[in-house]
Amino acid sequence: MIYLGCHLTSAKGYENMAKEAISIKADTLQFFTRNPRGGRAKEIDPQDVGRFLALAGEHGFGRIVAHAPYTLNPCSKEEKTREFAYMTMADDLARMEYTPGNYYNFHPGSHVGQGTEAGIELISRLLNDIIKEEQTTTVLLETMAGKGSEIGGSFEELAAIIDRVNLKEKLGVCLDTCHVHDAGYDIAADPDGVLAEFDRVIGLSYLKAIHINDSKNPLGAHKDRHEVIGAGHLGRDAFARLLTHPLLDGLPFILETPQPDLAGYGAEIKMLRELIK
Ligand code: FE
Ligand code: FE
Ligand code: ZN
């Protein structure tokens, strides 16, 4: 079995997210820890989180995914930006302990001209400074489309980051289907081949979550424009194969498709559940 959910707004708190997820028959979810462009996070209300945990337990939720703001760039050229990444991630991980044992996903970052090697070094340094032995959260590196100077457009780059981090058991990877397709991995036509490559380079034990998005662009376009499932270059069949793939059993699958509202996600989840019935 797999867990299926979508990105939800955290603006109205944790309990509200659980209720929204349940209302569209989702059994996992993703949310931004704060405004996606950065800024301060809302104060955690332990009672709100308590009600969330009770609902998630009752409804058999899988692990949930918190997503770091897009502006977080651990390998920026600017020290101020790297400092923001450090402060934000440290604060987010402290807050994540209110919902223990879940995932914190971030974009590895853009090296903006410093070169891939320098970027990988800065990212792994940040992770070594931040990740603590006692944390229960697993930090996920997201696979990227390889747009501009983005790090993480190849499995090798993610493996190189993981290789330099000491507490590897606190690390994982979130595979975004739109991103890997845009990066040139043919996840639609050859899921077995791409997963074998992932296993060879990174190790499948690191694969903890899937972002399921179709793509507006052809294979290898390095663009990163998400499309609703079935309307893009990956196509419905590709998602039927992935959602039922034995190597992906038990993982949370999160939609980040351009739906206008919660009802749109509800319809998409219903379609996917029917597709794999
Ligand atoms: Fe992302
Ligand atoms: Fe994603
Ligand atoms: Zn994306």
PDB file of C-alpha atoms and ligand atoms in Angstrom:
ATOM      1  CA  MET A   1       0.000   0.000   0.000  1.00  0.00           C
ATOM      2  CA  ILE A   2       0.974   3.605  -0.442  1.00  0.00           C
ATOM      3  CA  TYR A   3      -0.086   6.869   1.173  1.00  0.00           C
ATOM      4  CA  LEU A   4      -1.567   9.529  -1.053  1.00  0.00           C
ATOM      5  CA  GLY A   5      -1.971  13.218  -0.335  1.00  0.00           C
ATOM      6  CA  CYS A   6      -1.267  16.702  -1.560  1.00  0.00           C
ATOM      7  CA  HIS A   7       0.241  20.006  -0.619  1.00  0.00           C
ATOM      8  CA  LEU A   8      -2.021  21.929   1.782  1.00  0.00           C
ATOM      9  CA  THR A   9      -1.857  25.345   3.387  1.00  0.00           C
ATOM     10  CA  SER A  10      -0.722  25.432   6.984  1.00  0.00           C
ATOM     11  CA  ALA A  11      -2.141  28.935   7.536  1.00  0.00           C
ATOM     12  CA  LYS A  12      -5.072  27.652   9.627  1.00  0.00           C
ATOM     13  CA  GLY A  13      -3.007  25.280  11.718  1.00  0.00           C
ATOM     14  CA  TYR A  14      -2.363  21.565  11.985  1.00  0.00           C
ATOM     15  CA  GLU A  15      -5.816  20.303  12.910  1.00  0.00           C
ATOM     16  CA  ASN A  16      -7.252  22.111   9.898  1.00  0.00           C
ATOM     17  CA  MET A  17      -4.750  20.389   7.614  1.00  0.00           C
ATOM     18  CA  ALA A  18      -5.762  16.971   8.938  1.00  0.00           C
ATOM     19  CA  LYS A  19      -9.435  17.796   8.415  1.00  0.00           C
ATOM     20  CA  GLU A  20      -8.800  19.006   4.875  1.00  0.00           C
ATOM     21  CA  ALA A  21      -6.797  15.874   4.071  1.00  0.00           C
ATOM     22  CA  ILE A  22      -9.503  13.595   5.484  1.00  0.00           C
ATOM     23  CA  SER A  23     -12.194  15.462   3.526  1.00  0.00           C
ATOM     24  CA  ILE A  24     -10.465  14.552   0.231  1.00  0.00           C
ATOM     25  CA  LYS A  25      -9.570  10.990   1.318  1.00  0.00           C
ATOM     26  CA  ALA A  26      -5.873  11.740   1.588  1.00  0.00           C
ATOM     27  CA  ASP A  27      -3.815   9.835   4.148  1.00  0.00           C
ATOM     28  CA  THR A  28      -0.696  11.974   4.090  1.00  0.00           C
ATOM     29  CA  LEU A  29      -0.008  15.633   3.334  1.00  0.00           C
ATOM     30  CA  GLN A  30       2.635  18.250   2.793  1.00  0.00           C
ATOM     31  CA  PHE A  31       2.785  21.833   4.004  1.00  0.00           C
ATOM     32  CA  PHE A  32       5.168  24.770   4.062  1.00  0.00           C
ATOM     33  CA  THR A  33       6.729  25.319   7.467  1.00  0.00           C
ATOM     34  CA  ARG A  34       6.305  29.062   6.859  1.00  0.00           C
ATOM     35  CA  ASN A  35       5.613  31.418   3.977  1.00  0.00           C
ATOM     36  CA  PRO A  36       7.238  29.717   0.940  1.00  0.00           C
ATOM     37  CA  ARG A  37       9.238  32.900   0.320  1.00  0.00           C
ATOM     38  CA  GLY A  38      10.580  32.828   3.872  1.00  0.00           C
ATOM     39  CA  GLY A  39       9.663  34.992   6.837  1.00  0.00           C
ATOM     40  CA  ARG A  40       8.705  34.047  10.360  1.00  0.00           C
ATOM     41  CA  ALA A  41       6.864  30.852  11.176  1.00  0.00           C
ATOM     42  CA  LYS A  42       3.582  30.866  13.077  1.00  0.00           C
ATOM     43  CA  GLU A  43       3.854  30.025  16.765  1.00  0.00           C
ATOM     44  CA  ILE A  44       3.172  26.321  17.383  1.00  0.00           C
ATOM     45  CA  ASP A  45       0.015  25.642  19.402  1.00  0.00           C
ATOM     46  CA  PRO A  46       0.632  22.309  21.164  1.00  0.00           C
ATOM     47  CA  GLN A  47      -3.112  21.671  21.538  1.00  0.00           C
ATOM     48  CA  ASP A  48      -3.669  22.195  17.832  1.00  0.00           C
ATOM     49  CA  VAL A  49      -0.812  19.772  17.101  1.00  0.00           C
ATOM     50  CA  GLY A  50      -2.299  17.321  19.615  1.00  0.00           C
ATOM     51  CA  ARG A  51      -5.626  17.339  17.786  1.00  0.00           C
ATOM     52  CA  PHE A  52      -3.767  16.870  14.501  1.00  0.00           C
ATOM     53  CA  LEU A  53      -1.879  13.839  15.841  1.00  0.00           C
ATOM     54  CA  ALA A  54      -5.101  12.290  17.149  1.00  0.00           C
ATOM     55  CA  LEU A  55      -6.841  12.690  13.766  1.00  0.00           C
ATOM     56  CA  ALA A  56      -3.801  11.425  11.858  1.00  0.00           C
ATOM     57  CA  GLY A  57      -3.675   8.355  14.097  1.00  0.00           C
ATOM     58  CA  GLU A  58      -7.411   7.655  13.812  1.00  0.00           C
ATOM     59  CA  HIS A  59      -7.298   7.900  10.039  1.00  0.00           C
ATOM     60  CA  GLY A  60      -4.123   5.874   9.549  1.00  0.00           C
ATOM     61  CA  PHE A  61      -2.010   8.644   8.051  1.00  0.00           C
ATOM     62  CA  GLY A  62       1.424   7.781   6.749  1.00  0.00           C
ATOM     63  CA  ARG A  63       4.350  10.060   7.395  1.00  0.00           C
ATOM     64  CA  ILE A  64       3.824  13.694   6.516  1.00  0.00           C
ATOM     65  CA  VAL A  65       6.208  16.027   4.721  1.00  0.00           C
ATOM     66  CA  ALA A  66       7.089  19.564   5.761  1.00  0.00           C
ATOM     67  CA  HIS A  67       8.584  21.629   2.954  1.00  0.00           C
ATOM     68  CA  ALA A  68      11.213  24.300   3.581  1.00  0.00           C
ATOM     69  CA  PRO A  69      10.695  27.722   1.948  1.00  0.00           C
ATOM     70  CA  TYR A  70      11.934  28.071  -1.635  1.00  0.00           C
ATOM     71  CA  THR A  71      14.185  30.961  -0.684  1.00  0.00           C
ATOM     72  CA  LEU A  72      16.264  28.689   1.507  1.00  0.00           C
ATOM     73  CA  ASN A  73      19.600  28.378  -0.283  1.00  0.00           C
ATOM     74  CA  PRO A  74      22.288  26.684   1.790  1.00  0.00           C
ATOM     75  CA  CYS A  75      24.861  27.103  -0.994  1.00  0.00           C
ATOM     76  CA  SER A  76      24.315  30.762  -1.819  1.00  0.00           C
ATOM     77  CA  LYS A  77      27.296  32.978  -2.537  1.00  0.00           C
ATOM     78  CA  GLU A  78      25.991  35.441   0.041  1.00  0.00           C
ATOM     79  CA  GLU A  79      26.811  34.673   3.632  1.00  0.00           C
ATOM     80  CA  LYS A  80      23.596  36.402   4.735  1.00  0.00           C
ATOM     81  CA  THR A  81      21.509  34.007   2.604  1.00  0.00           C
ATOM     82  CA  ARG A  82      23.377  30.984   3.972  1.00  0.00           C
ATOM     83  CA  GLU A  83      22.812  32.321   7.494  1.00  0.00           C
ATOM     84  CA  PHE A  84      19.064  32.600   6.742  1.00  0.00           C
ATOM     85  CA  ALA A  85      19.095  28.984   5.522  1.00  0.00           C
ATOM     86  CA  TYR A  86      20.779  27.880   8.730  1.00  0.00           C
ATOM     87  CA  MET A  87      18.425  29.816  11.041  1.00  0.00           C
ATOM     88  CA  THR A  88      15.324  28.716   9.139  1.00  0.00           C
ATOM     89  CA  MET A  89      16.228  25.059   8.962  1.00  0.00           C
ATOM     90  CA  ALA A  90      17.316  24.888  12.603  1.00  0.00           C
ATOM     91  CA  ASP A  91      14.063  26.566  13.701  1.00  0.00           C
ATOM     92  CA  ASP A  92      11.959  24.341  11.413  1.00  0.00           C
ATOM     93  CA  LEU A  93      13.595  21.171  12.731  1.00  0.00           C
ATOM     94  CA  ALA A  94      12.962  22.246  16.325  1.00  0.00           C
ATOM     95  CA  ARG A  95       9.285  22.800  15.453  1.00  0.00           C
ATOM     96  CA  MET A  96       9.116  19.437  13.647  1.00  0.00           C
ATOM     97  CA  GLU A  97       9.689  17.653  16.956  1.00  0.00           C
ATOM     98  CA  TYR A  98       6.080  18.514  17.869  1.00  0.00           C
ATOM     99  CA  THR A  99       5.138  15.982  15.158  1.00  0.00           C
ATOM    100  CA  PRO A 100       7.891  13.421  15.722  1.00  0.00           C
ATOM    101  CA  GLY A 101       9.178  10.940  13.165  1.00  0.00           C
ATOM    102  CA  ASN A 102       8.222  12.768   9.986  1.00  0.00           C
ATOM    103  CA  TYR A 103      10.005  14.316   6.993  1.00  0.00           C
ATOM    104  CA  TYR A 104      11.492  17.745   6.331  1.00  0.00           C
ATOM    105  CA  ASN A 105      12.093  18.303   2.618  1.00  0.00           C
ATOM    106  CA  PHE A 106      14.277  21.027   1.113  1.00  0.00           C
ATOM    107  CA  HIS A 107      15.728  22.037  -2.238  1.00  0.00           C
ATOM    108  CA  PRO A 108      19.501  21.555  -2.025  1.00  0.00           C
ATOM    109  CA  GLY A 109      20.004  25.012  -3.516  1.00  0.00           C
ATOM    110  CA  SER A 110      21.688  26.898  -6.344  1.00  0.00           C
ATOM    111  CA  HIS A 111      25.424  27.475  -6.348  1.00  0.00           C
ATOM    112  CA  VAL A 112      25.045  30.660  -8.451  1.00  0.00           C
ATOM    113  CA  GLY A 113      28.365  30.479 -10.237  1.00  0.00           C
ATOM    114  CA  GLN A 114      30.510  29.016  -7.459  1.00  0.00           C
ATOM    115  CA  GLY A 115      30.457  25.606  -9.129  1.00  0.00           C
ATOM    116  CA  THR A 116      28.837  22.291  -8.245  1.00  0.00           C
ATOM    117  CA  GLU A 117      31.668  21.116  -6.016  1.00  0.00           C
ATOM    118  CA  ALA A 118      31.597  24.285  -3.887  1.00  0.00           C
ATOM    119  CA  GLY A 119      27.798  24.027  -3.672  1.00  0.00           C
ATOM    120  CA  ILE A 120      27.890  20.412  -2.528  1.00  0.00           C
ATOM    121  CA  GLU A 121      30.461  21.313   0.107  1.00  0.00           C
ATOM    122  CA  LEU A 122      28.342  24.186   1.485  1.00  0.00           C
ATOM    123  CA  ILE A 123      25.158  22.085   1.593  1.00  0.00           C
ATOM    124  CA  SER A 124      26.796  19.188   3.404  1.00  0.00           C
ATOM    125  CA  ARG A 125      28.479  21.600   5.826  1.00  0.00           C
ATOM    126  CA  LEU A 126      25.091  23.118   6.687  1.00  0.00           C
ATOM    127  CA  LEU A 127      23.576  19.666   7.220  1.00  0.00           C
ATOM    128  CA  ASN A 128      26.457  18.633   9.475  1.00  0.00           C
ATOM    129  CA  ASP A 129      25.994  21.819  11.529  1.00  0.00           C
ATOM    130  CA  ILE A 130      22.246  21.395  11.883  1.00  0.00           C
ATOM    131  CA  ILE A 131      21.337  17.720  12.083  1.00  0.00           C
ATOM    132  CA  LYS A 132      21.327  16.440  15.640  1.00  0.00           C
ATOM    133  CA  GLU A 133      21.622  12.886  16.912  1.00  0.00           C
ATOM    134  CA  GLU A 134      18.476  13.266  19.060  1.00  0.00           C
ATOM    135  CA  GLN A 135      16.147  14.594  16.328  1.00  0.00           C
ATOM    136  CA  THR A 136      13.392  12.226  15.157  1.00  0.00           C
ATOM    137  CA  THR A 137      12.879  14.020  11.831  1.00  0.00           C
ATOM    138  CA  THR A 138      14.448  12.738   8.622  1.00  0.00           C
ATOM    139  CA  VAL A 139      15.754  15.537   6.386  1.00  0.00           C
ATOM    140  CA  LEU A 140      14.991  14.943   2.711  1.00  0.00           C
ATOM    141  CA  LEU A 141      16.962  16.308  -0.233  1.00  0.00           C
ATOM    142  CA  GLU A 142      14.611  16.864  -3.157  1.00  0.00           C
ATOM    143  CA  THR A 143      15.615  15.717  -6.639  1.00  0.00           C
ATOM    144  CA  MET A 144      15.716  18.838  -8.833  1.00  0.00           C
ATOM    145  CA  ALA A 145      15.145  19.619 -12.514  1.00  0.00           C
ATOM    146  CA  GLY A 146      18.681  20.975 -12.929  1.00  0.00           C
ATOM    147  CA  LYS A 147      17.467  24.435 -13.856  1.00  0.00           C
ATOM    148  CA  GLY A 148      20.184  27.138 -13.864  1.00  0.00           C
ATOM    149  CA  SER A 149      22.831  26.380 -11.244  1.00  0.00           C
ATOM    150  CA  GLU A 150      20.523  24.153  -9.197  1.00  0.00           C
ATOM    151  CA  ILE A 151      22.229  21.339  -7.316  1.00  0.00           C
ATOM    152  CA  GLY A 152      20.426  17.988  -7.190  1.00  0.00           C
ATOM    153  CA  GLY A 153      19.560  17.593 -10.868  1.00  0.00           C
ATOM    154  CA  SER A 154      21.549  14.371 -10.911  1.00  0.00           C
ATOM    155  CA  PHE A 155      21.532  11.450  -8.504  1.00  0.00           C
ATOM    156  CA  GLU A 156      25.333  11.757  -8.332  1.00  0.00           C
ATOM    157  CA  GLU A 157      25.076  15.246  -6.817  1.00  0.00           C
ATOM    158  CA  LEU A 158      22.653  14.067  -4.134  1.00  0.00           C
ATOM    159  CA  ALA A 159      24.877  11.064  -3.396  1.00  0.00           C
ATOM    160  CA  ALA A 160      27.887  13.393  -3.063  1.00  0.00           C
ATOM    161  CA  ILE A 161      26.030  15.481  -0.451  1.00  0.00           C
ATOM    162  CA  ILE A 162      24.884  12.421   1.518  1.00  0.00           C
ATOM    163  CA  ASP A 163      28.418  11.028   1.356  1.00  0.00           C
ATOM    164  CA  ARG A 164      29.760  14.033   3.303  1.00  0.00           C
ATOM    165  CA  VAL A 165      27.093  14.091   6.012  1.00  0.00           C
ATOM    166  CA  ASN A 166      27.960  12.328   9.251  1.00  0.00           C
ATOM    167  CA  LEU A 167      24.485  11.419  10.537  1.00  0.00           C
ATOM    168  CA  LYS A 168      23.350   9.655   7.352  1.00  0.00           C
ATOM    169  CA  GLU A 169      20.528   7.850   9.157  1.00  0.00           C
ATOM    170  CA  LYS A 170      18.820  11.264   9.498  1.00  0.00           C
ATOM    171  CA  LEU A 171      18.931  11.848   5.716  1.00  0.00           C
ATOM    172  CA  GLY A 172      16.748  10.751   2.828  1.00  0.00           C
ATOM    173  CA  VAL A 173      15.648  11.758  -0.660  1.00  0.00           C
ATOM    174  CA  CYS A 174      12.279  12.923  -1.965  1.00  0.00           C
ATOM    175  CA  LEU A 175      11.903  12.054  -5.638  1.00  0.00           C
ATOM    176  CA  ASP A 176       9.866  14.593  -7.605  1.00  0.00           C
ATOM    177  CA  THR A 177       8.577  12.939 -10.796  1.00  0.00           C
ATOM    178  CA  CYS A 178       8.355  16.237 -12.721  1.00  0.00           C
ATOM    179  CA  HIS A 179      11.849  17.231 -11.644  1.00  0.00           C
ATOM    180  CA  VAL A 180      13.578  13.924 -12.507  1.00  0.00           C
ATOM    181  CA  HIS A 181      11.789  13.855 -15.874  1.00  0.00           C
ATOM    182  CA  ASP A 182      12.863  17.431 -16.573  1.00  0.00           C
ATOM    183  CA  ALA A 183      16.371  16.470 -15.453  1.00  0.00           C
ATOM    184  CA  GLY A 184      16.432  13.752 -18.136  1.00  0.00           C
ATOM    185  CA  TYR A 185      15.554  10.580 -16.215  1.00  0.00           C
ATOM    186  CA  ASP A 186      12.793   8.802 -18.131  1.00  0.00           C
ATOM    187  CA  ILE A 187      10.673   7.906 -15.104  1.00  0.00           C
ATOM    188  CA  ALA A 188       7.549   7.631 -17.305  1.00  0.00           C
ATOM    189  CA  ALA A 189       8.777   5.141 -19.906  1.00  0.00           C
ATOM    190  CA  ASP A 190      11.372   3.351 -17.801  1.00  0.00           C
ATOM    191  CA  PRO A 191      10.576   3.508 -14.077  1.00  0.00           C
ATOM    192  CA  ASP A 192      12.504   0.289 -13.409  1.00  0.00           C
ATOM    193  CA  GLY A 193      15.606   1.682 -15.084  1.00  0.00           C
ATOM    194  CA  VAL A 194      15.429   4.989 -13.203  1.00  0.00           C
ATOM    195  CA  LEU A 195      14.884   3.265  -9.849  1.00  0.00           C
ATOM    196  CA  ALA A 196      17.777   0.894 -10.595  1.00  0.00           C
ATOM    197  CA  GLU A 197      19.943   3.930 -11.340  1.00  0.00           C
ATOM    198  CA  PHE A 198      18.767   5.591  -8.114  1.00  0.00           C
ATOM    199  CA  ASP A 199      19.681   2.428  -6.233  1.00  0.00           C
ATOM    200  CA  ARG A 200      23.101   2.159  -7.854  1.00  0.00           C
ATOM    201  CA  VAL A 201      24.043   5.804  -7.233  1.00  0.00           C
ATOM    202  CA  ILE A 202      22.247   6.751  -3.987  1.00  0.00           C
ATOM    203  CA  GLY A 203      20.686   3.566  -2.592  1.00  0.00           C
ATOM    204  CA  LEU A 204      16.949   2.904  -2.499  1.00  0.00           C
ATOM    205  CA  SER A 205      16.987   2.849   1.310  1.00  0.00           C
ATOM    206  CA  TYR A 206      17.328   6.658   1.104  1.00  0.00           C
ATOM    207  CA  LEU A 207      14.148   7.043  -0.957  1.00  0.00           C
ATOM    208  CA  LYS A 208      11.544   8.227   1.565  1.00  0.00           C
ATOM    209  CA  ALA A 209       8.886  10.194  -0.327  1.00  0.00           C
ATOM    210  CA  ILE A 210       7.581  10.892  -3.823  1.00  0.00           C
ATOM    211  CA  HIS A 211       6.265  14.167  -5.238  1.00  0.00           C
ATOM    212  CA  ILE A 212       3.832  13.133  -7.976  1.00  0.00           C
ATOM    213  CA  ASN A 213       3.597  15.812 -10.611  1.00  0.00           C
ATOM    214  CA  ASP A 214       3.181  15.627 -14.340  1.00  0.00           C
ATOM    215  CA  SER A 215       5.393  17.984 -16.368  1.00  0.00           C
ATOM    216  CA  LYS A 216       4.541  20.716 -18.873  1.00  0.00           C
ATOM    217  CA  ASN A 217       7.838  20.067 -20.642  1.00  0.00           C
ATOM    218  CA  PRO A 218       9.512  17.207 -22.503  1.00  0.00           C
ATOM    219  CA  LEU A 219      12.130  14.856 -21.065  1.00  0.00           C
ATOM    220  CA  GLY A 220      15.354  16.659 -20.164  1.00  0.00           C
ATOM    221  CA  ALA A 221      13.933  20.194 -20.572  1.00  0.00           C
ATOM    222  CA  HIS A 222      15.451  21.387 -17.239  1.00  0.00           C
ATOM    223  CA  LYS A 223      12.406  23.594 -16.697  1.00  0.00           C
ATOM    224  CA  ASP A 224      10.404  22.574 -13.587  1.00  0.00           C
ATOM    225  CA  ARG A 225       6.831  23.451 -14.552  1.00  0.00           C
ATOM    226  CA  HIS A 226       4.359  21.087 -12.870  1.00  0.00           C
ATOM    227  CA  GLU A 227       1.243  19.858 -14.661  1.00  0.00           C
ATOM    228  CA  VAL A 228      -1.847  18.041 -13.388  1.00  0.00           C
ATOM    229  CA  ILE A 229      -1.661  14.247 -13.628  1.00  0.00           C
ATOM    230  CA  GLY A 230      -2.358  13.048 -17.164  1.00  0.00           C
ATOM    231  CA  ALA A 231      -2.186  16.474 -18.830  1.00  0.00           C
ATOM    232  CA  GLY A 232       1.581  16.573 -19.235  1.00  0.00           C
ATOM    233  CA  HIS A 233       4.498  14.714 -20.791  1.00  0.00           C
ATOM    234  CA  LEU A 234       4.515  11.860 -18.269  1.00  0.00           C
ATOM    235  CA  GLY A 235       0.910  10.758 -18.712  1.00  0.00           C
ATOM    236  CA  ARG A 236      -1.540   8.835 -16.563  1.00  0.00           C
ATOM    237  CA  ASP A 237      -0.092   5.367 -17.200  1.00  0.00           C
ATOM    238  CA  ALA A 238       3.256   6.453 -15.806  1.00  0.00           C
ATOM    239  CA  PHE A 239       1.609   7.312 -12.491  1.00  0.00           C
ATOM    240  CA  ALA A 240      -0.346   4.050 -12.407  1.00  0.00           C
ATOM    241  CA  ARG A 241       2.993   2.231 -12.728  1.00  0.00           C
ATOM    242  CA  LEU A 242       4.685   4.305 -10.033  1.00  0.00           C
ATOM    243  CA  LEU A 243       1.850   4.150  -7.505  1.00  0.00           C
ATOM    244  CA  THR A 244       1.795   0.358  -7.744  1.00  0.00           C
ATOM    245  CA  HIS A 245       5.560  -0.153  -8.028  1.00  0.00           C
ATOM    246  CA  PRO A 246       6.720  -2.756  -5.496  1.00  0.00           C
ATOM    247  CA  LEU A 247       9.899  -0.772  -4.750  1.00  0.00           C
ATOM    248  CA  LEU A 248       7.825   2.262  -3.727  1.00  0.00           C
ATOM    249  CA  ASP A 249       5.514   0.378  -1.398  1.00  0.00           C
ATOM    250  CA  GLY A 250       4.696   2.215   1.835  1.00  0.00           C
ATOM    251  CA  LEU A 251       5.977   5.630   0.737  1.00  0.00           C
ATOM    252  CA  PRO A 252       3.995   8.888   0.954  1.00  0.00           C
ATOM    253  CA  PHE A 253       3.031  10.202  -2.525  1.00  0.00           C
ATOM    254  CA  ILE A 254       2.358  13.942  -2.519  1.00  0.00           C
ATOM    255  CA  LEU A 255       0.646  15.876  -5.306  1.00  0.00           C
ATOM    256  CA  GLU A 256       2.049  19.344  -6.043  1.00  0.00           C
ATOM    257  CA  THR A 257       0.050  19.815  -9.217  1.00  0.00           C
ATOM    258  CA  PRO A 258      -1.435  23.181 -10.255  1.00  0.00           C
ATOM    259  CA  GLN A 259      -4.928  22.596  -8.819  1.00  0.00           C
ATOM    260  CA  PRO A 260      -7.054  25.672  -8.142  1.00  0.00           C
ATOM    261  CA  ASP A 261      -8.387  24.443  -4.805  1.00  0.00           C
ATOM    262  CA  LEU A 262      -8.908  21.585  -2.378  1.00  0.00           C
ATOM    263  CA  ALA A 263     -11.742  20.119  -4.477  1.00  0.00           C
ATOM    264  CA  GLY A 264      -9.350  19.917  -7.429  1.00  0.00           C
ATOM    265  CA  TYR A 265      -6.929  17.853  -5.355  1.00  0.00           C
ATOM    266  CA  GLY A 266      -9.838  15.736  -4.126  1.00  0.00           C
ATOM    267  CA  ALA A 267     -10.800  14.880  -7.708  1.00  0.00           C
ATOM    268  CA  GLU A 268      -7.187  14.123  -8.615  1.00  0.00           C
ATOM    269  CA  ILE A 269      -6.745  11.812  -5.623  1.00  0.00           C
ATOM    270  CA  LYS A 270     -10.019  10.043  -6.459  1.00  0.00           C
ATOM    271  CA  MET A 271      -8.871   9.587 -10.069  1.00  0.00           C
ATOM    272  CA  LEU A 272      -5.529   8.145  -8.918  1.00  0.00           C
ATOM    273  CA  ARG A 273      -7.127   5.764  -6.421  1.00  0.00           C
ATOM    274  CA  GLU A 274      -9.450   4.494  -9.158  1.00  0.00           C
ATOM    275  CA  LEU A 275      -6.535   4.164 -11.563  1.00  0.00           C
ATOM    276  CA  ILE A 276      -4.727   1.741  -9.246  1.00  0.00           C
ATOM    277  CA  LYS A 277      -7.749  -0.170  -7.927  1.00  0.00           C
TER     278      LYS A 277
HETATM  279 FE    FE B   1       9.922  21.201  -3.725  1.00  0.00          FE
HETATM  280 FE    FE B   2       8.506  18.859  -5.527  1.00  0.00          FE
HETATM  281 ZN    ZN B   3       8.966  21.779  -8.875  1.00  0.00          ZN
END
